[in-house]
Amino acid sequence: MTTRTYSVKGMHCASCVAIITKKLSALEAIAKADVNLATETARIEFTAEPLGIEVLNKLLGKYGFSLVEERSSKVASPEPATARTSSRKQEKLDELQRQKRQVQIALPLALLFFAVMMWHTATAFIPSIPRFPIDMQTWHSITLLVAAWVVFRLGEPFLRGVTSFARTGAASMDTLVGMGALVAWSYSAFSILFPNLRDKLGLPHESFADAAIVVIGFILFGKYLEARSRLKTGEAIEKLIGLQSKSAIVYDNGEEIEVPVEKVVKGTMLVVKPGGRIPVDGVIFSGSSSIDESMITGEPVPVDKRVGDTVIGGTINKQGSIIFTTTSVGAETMLSRIISMVEDAQGSKAPVQNLADKVAAVFVPTVLALAVLVFILWLGVGTPALGFRDALAYAIMAMVGILVIACPCALGLATPTAIIVGTGLGAKHGILVRNAESLQTLSRVDTVVFDKTGTITRGTPSVTSVEPFGDTTTPDELLALAAGIEKHSEHPLAQAIVAAAKKRNVEPVLVTDFKALEGVSVDAKVDNSTIRVCKPDGNDSARPEIRRLQEEGKTVVIIEQDGKALGLVALSDTLKPEAKETVAELRRMGKRVVMLTGDNRHAAEFIARQAGIDEVVAEVLPGDKADAIKKLQSEGRTVAMTGDGINDAPALTQADVGIALATGTDIAIESAGITLLGGDIGKVAQAITLSRKTMRVIRQNLFWAFIYNVIGIPLAAGALFPLYGIFLNPVFSGIAMAGSSVSVVSNSLRLRAAKLS
């Protein structure tokens, strides 16, 4: 079985996804077609040899879609992937600019003609309102010309939806928009250009060209908002790829030679100097150092490495030069696997189905069939009772009225207006929403998973206690000795000790002859004594106070004077002040709360107890984090993952909703659908409240958008005429359509006053 990934051109709604998936899956050579609206890609599994791109595009071309081959295997080197993502991003930027130019023209026109439409309507019911200054015949002619340009120029994609439906029977949202706008304009053109024929047929004088302008303008605006929200979909992958080293230093018989990283093979000896990035995975052959592995583990404290220890590509060598033997290169490295996991998680997600797009496939042919059926019924039943002329007039008005009232203006506004107001409200509260899909899914979340380091905790080590052994020294004297020595070290733990002394107003002692034994200890002279700061050895670890602190997951260092232990300093990451209340609030909302961390179980459970979390998954690598999310999802859970590190990226993309902290890495932020400013996890509960209220408004909007059709279509068809002699003139169909839009926008604006906490 062979897998190919393609970029999809021309796809912009859920019904497009359904059409492409259905047509591709029907081919015998294709075992599975996974089409993703969010990433605009199609991942196709072929049963044997892949079909040629020409064959696939010939099949999809008649439906308005095309494929461009993107990749056929996992990322093996940074260059092709970087070129691919840059090209795709530029294409999206170009398309967004094109849409923006269209909206800058179409939206002002839509607002203008909508306002005039409402003015005309108001003057018919409120005599005190002044008449429009331009006579109706002239205004209708102007409207017809403007509408012709809007419909046939800006609305060309929608008209293609009509022609595609006529050829293939496959309907999308474009079909509905195009048909409504085309019928409204065509009737208006007939009425204005052939007034004598119109009068002979007894047809109304009204023009519906303004309705076509309003429909096209608002729908284009909604499409632009959607495209803008999806623009950064691929940036997580792009930034992950950017972490891969472009070159490596090969160690060959004492010589150091810099080569491109893609030329490195397994078994090669590589040199990495202080501050350098580890190019690929391997095992240390010579030297020792502290390696910043936070991109993998999420932990802020660098890990001491010696001969025989493994190093991971993409991590940072903080101190000391090392020589290591490569064990994994290309697609086999940990970083490449993380990239693949993020890509797979993005590609495997089913796109959120927009209710309007779901309905469109059934609604369009139903409305068209109903319009034709009503036309025939009026001629067949109305002619014997009213005569052919009147029956024909009523038949045409009924057909036009049905199509005009079915124009999906309110349907197109229902979601965008609520999302615009909702995301604006979120931004005021420091909650940035990437797309409507994330906001919609967040309202259904029943399980919230938190990373530990940098999310539940502050993400940096700090001194939690200073404990002398016996009465020979005080805590401040002990801290002064430790800070005096650690002032000369760049290790993060050393910096934390110096910061603690400053916070407690403890003056570090003056030292001389500072020496550092990498990964073991630092020592110096104070007066005539040798003071050493070191990790506990076997004897030290037997002390109950040290054992207790280590069981709490804290890092312990011993301060010795001339070989005698004076006391200890304990350091650990500390709980964020808002963490406990956040967990309690989520539980009050009925959410299941889980901590997911790469840290050791003792440290994780200690922090979890402080935060009030009783479910912990600890000591997990990035792949295991994503698997833990999958396990929860397999239980039927809708999961939100909150994190801030590169190591969280696979889990953030695998989760139904990823929530990133803006204080974290760019990759975590780009992998998530929701970003919380300031690193305040208290906003998680606020984001859920925001999503619930926004989705409630969207559901209300969709109700109002549909109720006008449910009530209006029978009235436009003349359902009341046989009983009461009442016939809904098509102009009132236009009023009903405008009224539905006003109700939808007004309802969305209510969100501005919503309280999130």
PDB file of N, CA and C in Angstrom, residues 433-482:
ATOM      1  N   VAL A 433      -8.582  33.366  19.614  1.00  0.00           N
ATOM      2  CA  VAL A 433      -9.164  32.202  18.938  1.00  0.00           C
ATOM      3  C   VAL A 433      -8.644  32.152  17.511  1.00  0.00           C
ATOM      4  N   ARG A 434      -8.053  31.004  17.130  1.00  0.00           N
ATOM      5  CA  ARG A 434      -7.491  30.874  15.782  1.00  0.00           C
ATOM      6  C   ARG A 434      -8.564  30.665  14.732  1.00  0.00           C
ATOM      7  N   ASN A 435      -9.576  29.853  15.010  1.00  0.00           N
ATOM      8  CA  ASN A 435     -10.604  29.578  14.006  1.00  0.00           C
ATOM      9  C   ASN A 435     -11.910  29.185  14.678  1.00  0.00           C
ATOM     10  N   ALA A 436     -12.973  29.251  13.879  1.00  0.00           N
ATOM     11  CA  ALA A 436     -14.307  28.962  14.403  1.00  0.00           C
ATOM     12  C   ALA A 436     -14.448  27.499  14.817  1.00  0.00           C
ATOM     13  N   GLU A 437     -13.721  26.615  14.149  1.00  0.00           N
ATOM     14  CA  GLU A 437     -13.809  25.194  14.471  1.00  0.00           C
ATOM     15  C   GLU A 437     -13.369  24.923  15.903  1.00  0.00           C
ATOM     16  N   SER A 438     -12.261  25.559  16.310  1.00  0.00           N
ATOM     17  CA  SER A 438     -11.772  25.369  17.681  1.00  0.00           C
ATOM     18  C   SER A 438     -12.777  25.893  18.690  1.00  0.00           C
ATOM     19  N   LEU A 439     -13.369  27.056  18.387  1.00  0.00           N
ATOM     20  CA  LEU A 439     -14.344  27.637  19.303  1.00  0.00           C
ATOM     21  C   LEU A 439     -15.568  26.741  19.416  1.00  0.00           C
ATOM     22  N   GLN A 440     -16.008  26.183  18.298  1.00  0.00           N
ATOM     23  CA  GLN A 440     -17.171  25.300  18.303  1.00  0.00           C
ATOM     24  C   GLN A 440     -16.890  24.031  19.098  1.00  0.00           C
ATOM     25  N   THR A 441     -15.736  23.427  18.868  1.00  0.00           N
ATOM     26  CA  THR A 441     -15.406  22.165  19.542  1.00  0.00           C
ATOM     27  C   THR A 441     -15.211  22.368  21.038  1.00  0.00           C
ATOM     28  N   LEU A 442     -14.637  23.525  21.410  1.00  0.00           N
ATOM     29  CA  LEU A 442     -14.379  23.794  22.826  1.00  0.00           C
ATOM     30  C   LEU A 442     -15.668  23.782  23.640  1.00  0.00           C
ATOM     31  N   SER A 443     -16.781  24.145  23.018  1.00  0.00           N
ATOM     32  CA  SER A 443     -18.056  24.161  23.747  1.00  0.00           C
ATOM     33  C   SER A 443     -18.507  22.756  24.124  1.00  0.00           C
ATOM     34  N   ARG A 444     -17.969  21.722  23.452  1.00  0.00           N
ATOM     35  CA  ARG A 444     -18.372  20.329  23.722  1.00  0.00           C
ATOM     36  C   ARG A 444     -17.338  19.572  24.547  1.00  0.00           C
ATOM     37  N   VAL A 445     -16.247  20.224  24.918  1.00  0.00           N
ATOM     38  CA  VAL A 445     -15.162  19.554  25.647  1.00  0.00           C
ATOM     39  C   VAL A 445     -15.648  19.086  27.016  1.00  0.00           C
ATOM     40  N   ASP A 446     -15.342  17.835  27.349  1.00  0.00           N
ATOM     41  CA  ASP A 446     -15.682  17.327  28.685  1.00  0.00           C
ATOM     42  C   ASP A 446     -14.447  16.921  29.484  1.00  0.00           C
ATOM     43  N   THR A 447     -13.267  16.952  28.839  1.00  0.00           N
ATOM     44  CA  THR A 447     -12.016  16.592  29.517  1.00  0.00           C
ATOM     45  C   THR A 447     -10.958  17.638  29.194  1.00  0.00           C
ATOM     46  N   VAL A 448     -10.320  18.198  30.226  1.00  0.00           N
ATOM     47  CA  VAL A 448      -9.265  19.189  30.049  1.00  0.00           C
ATOM     48  C   VAL A 448      -7.957  18.599  30.557  1.00  0.00           C
ATOM     49  N   VAL A 449      -6.965  18.512  29.662  1.00  0.00           N
ATOM     50  CA  VAL A 449      -5.653  17.956  30.000  1.00  0.00           C
ATOM     51  C   VAL A 449      -4.646  19.097  30.082  1.00  0.00           C
ATOM     52  N   PHE A 450      -3.854  19.121  31.163  1.00  0.00           N
ATOM     53  CA  PHE A 450      -2.839  20.148  31.358  1.00  0.00           C
ATOM     54  C   PHE A 450      -1.443  19.537  31.305  1.00  0.00           C
ATOM     55  N   ASP A 451      -0.529  20.201  30.601  1.00  0.00           N
ATOM     56  CA  ASP A 451       0.895  19.922  30.778  1.00  0.00           C
ATOM     57  C   ASP A 451       1.292  20.470  32.149  1.00  0.00           C
ATOM     58  N   LYS A 452       2.385  19.984  32.703  1.00  0.00           N
ATOM     59  CA  LYS A 452       2.806  20.464  34.025  1.00  0.00           C
ATOM     60  C   LYS A 452       3.704  21.686  33.924  1.00  0.00           C
ATOM     61  N   THR A 453       4.897  21.482  33.372  1.00  0.00           N
ATOM     62  CA  THR A 453       5.919  22.516  33.418  1.00  0.00           C
ATOM     63  C   THR A 453       5.577  23.681  32.502  1.00  0.00           C
ATOM     64  N   GLY A 454       5.499  24.872  33.082  1.00  0.00           N
ATOM     65  CA  GLY A 454       5.198  26.067  32.308  1.00  0.00           C
ATOM     66  C   GLY A 454       3.716  26.288  32.104  1.00  0.00           C
ATOM     67  N   THR A 455       2.903  25.311  32.504  1.00  0.00           N
ATOM     68  CA  THR A 455       1.448  25.431  32.342  1.00  0.00           C
ATOM     69  C   THR A 455       0.791  25.471  33.717  1.00  0.00           C
ATOM     70  N   ILE A 456       0.838  24.342  34.428  1.00  0.00           N
ATOM     71  CA  ILE A 456       0.371  24.317  35.823  1.00  0.00           C
ATOM     72  C   ILE A 456       1.389  25.027  36.717  1.00  0.00           C
ATOM     73  N   THR A 457       2.675  24.868  36.367  1.00  0.00           N
ATOM     74  CA  THR A 457       3.746  25.486  37.159  1.00  0.00           C
ATOM     75  C   THR A 457       4.345  26.672  36.419  1.00  0.00           C
ATOM     76  N   ARG A 458       5.246  27.387  37.083  1.00  0.00           N
ATOM     77  CA  ARG A 458       5.836  28.594  36.502  1.00  0.00           C
ATOM     78  C   ARG A 458       6.807  28.280  35.365  1.00  0.00           C
ATOM     79  N   GLY A 459       7.407  27.083  35.381  1.00  0.00           N
ATOM     80  CA  GLY A 459       8.289  26.685  34.298  1.00  0.00           C
ATOM     81  C   GLY A 459       9.755  26.990  34.524  1.00  0.00           C
ATOM     82  N   THR A 460      10.111  27.562  35.655  1.00  0.00           N
ATOM     83  CA  THR A 460      11.519  27.835  35.973  1.00  0.00           C
ATOM     84  C   THR A 460      11.794  27.348  37.395  1.00  0.00           C
ATOM     85  N   PRO A 461      13.018  26.795  37.643  1.00  0.00           N
ATOM     86  CA  PRO A 461      13.324  26.304  38.994  1.00  0.00           C
ATOM     87  C   PRO A 461      13.489  27.459  39.969  1.00  0.00           C
ATOM     88  N   SER A 462      13.080  27.251  41.194  1.00  0.00           N
ATOM     89  CA  SER A 462      13.280  28.247  42.249  1.00  0.00           C
ATOM     90  C   SER A 462      13.555  27.522  43.558  1.00  0.00           C
ATOM     91  N   VAL A 463      14.213  28.213  44.453  1.00  0.00           N
ATOM     92  CA  VAL A 463      14.564  27.625  45.753  1.00  0.00           C
ATOM     93  C   VAL A 463      13.307  27.521  46.603  1.00  0.00           C
ATOM     94  N   THR A 464      13.032  26.311  47.099  1.00  0.00           N
ATOM     95  CA  THR A 464      11.853  26.096  47.948  1.00  0.00           C
ATOM     96  C   THR A 464      12.219  25.972  49.427  1.00  0.00           C
ATOM     97  N   SER A 465      13.466  25.567  49.706  1.00  0.00           N
ATOM     98  CA  SER A 465      13.877  25.482  51.110  1.00  0.00           C
ATOM     99  C   SER A 465      15.398  25.462  51.214  1.00  0.00           C
ATOM    100  N   VAL A 466      15.900  26.012  52.342  1.00  0.00           N
ATOM    101  CA  VAL A 466      17.326  25.966  52.692  1.00  0.00           C
ATOM    102  C   VAL A 466      17.398  25.364  54.092  1.00  0.00           C
ATOM    103  N   GLU A 467      18.029  24.184  54.212  1.00  0.00           N
ATOM    104  CA  GLU A 467      17.993  23.440  55.475  1.00  0.00           C
ATOM    105  C   GLU A 467      19.406  23.079  55.945  1.00  0.00           C
ATOM    106  N   PRO A 468      19.882  23.721  57.017  1.00  0.00           N
ATOM    107  CA  PRO A 468      21.197  23.352  57.572  1.00  0.00           C
ATOM    108  C   PRO A 468      21.136  21.978  58.236  1.00  0.00           C
ATOM    109  N   PHE A 469      22.294  21.307  58.270  1.00  0.00           N
ATOM    110  CA  PHE A 469      22.419  20.070  59.034  1.00  0.00           C
ATOM    111  C   PHE A 469      23.009  20.430  60.396  1.00  0.00           C
ATOM    112  N   GLY A 470      22.184  20.397  61.430  1.00  0.00           N
ATOM    113  CA  GLY A 470      22.690  20.749  62.762  1.00  0.00           C
ATOM    114  C   GLY A 470      22.612  22.248  63.003  1.00  0.00           C
ATOM    115  N   ASP A 471      23.361  22.712  64.041  1.00  0.00           N
ATOM    116  CA  ASP A 471      23.282  24.113  64.469  1.00  0.00           C
ATOM    117  C   ASP A 471      24.533  24.901  64.124  1.00  0.00           C
ATOM    118  N   THR A 472      25.383  24.366  63.254  1.00  0.00           N
ATOM    119  CA  THR A 472      26.644  25.048  62.971  1.00  0.00           C
ATOM    120  C   THR A 472      26.466  26.246  62.051  1.00  0.00           C
ATOM    121  N   THR A 473      25.372  26.323  61.354  1.00  0.00           N
ATOM    122  CA  THR A 473      25.153  27.435  60.431  1.00  0.00           C
ATOM    123  C   THR A 473      23.668  27.718  60.322  1.00  0.00           C
ATOM    124  N   THR A 474      23.325  28.930  59.894  1.00  0.00           N
ATOM    125  CA  THR A 474      21.918  29.322  59.720  1.00  0.00           C
ATOM    126  C   THR A 474      21.537  29.190  58.242  1.00  0.00           C
ATOM    127  N   PRO A 475      20.232  29.193  57.937  1.00  0.00           N
ATOM    128  CA  PRO A 475      19.813  29.126  56.529  1.00  0.00           C
ATOM    129  C   PRO A 475      20.386  30.269  55.681  1.00  0.00           C
ATOM    130  N   ASP A 476      20.418  31.488  56.248  1.00  0.00           N
ATOM    131  CA  ASP A 476      20.947  32.613  55.473  1.00  0.00           C
ATOM    132  C   ASP A 476      22.443  32.462  55.221  1.00  0.00           C
ATOM    133  N   GLU A 477      23.190  31.975  56.231  1.00  0.00           N
ATOM    134  CA  GLU A 477      24.631  31.761  56.051  1.00  0.00           C
ATOM    135  C   GLU A 477      24.879  30.676  55.000  1.00  0.00           C
ATOM    136  N   LEU A 478      24.049  29.644  55.041  1.00  0.00           N
ATOM    137  CA  LEU A 478      24.176  28.557  54.062  1.00  0.00           C
ATOM    138  C   LEU A 478      23.885  29.077  52.649  1.00  0.00           C
ATOM    139  N   LEU A 479      22.844  29.895  52.525  1.00  0.00           N
ATOM    140  CA  LEU A 479      22.475  30.447  51.226  1.00  0.00           C
ATOM    141  C   LEU A 479      23.541  31.415  50.725  1.00  0.00           C
ATOM    142  N   ALA A 480      24.169  32.163  51.642  1.00  0.00           N
ATOM    143  CA  ALA A 480      25.224  33.101  51.252  1.00  0.00           C
ATOM    144  C   ALA A 480      26.414  32.353  50.662  1.00  0.00           C
ATOM    145  N   LEU A 481      26.788  31.213  51.282  1.00  0.00           N
ATOM    146  CA  LEU A 481      27.887  30.403  50.758  1.00  0.00           C
ATOM    147  C   LEU A 481      27.547  29.863  49.366  1.00  0.00           C
ATOM    148  N   ALA A 482      26.322  29.299  49.219  1.00  0.00           N
ATOM    149  CA  ALA A 482      25.922  28.713  47.936  1.00  0.00           C
ATOM    150  C   ALA A 482      25.853  29.769  46.845  1.00  0.00           C
TER     151      ALA A 482
END
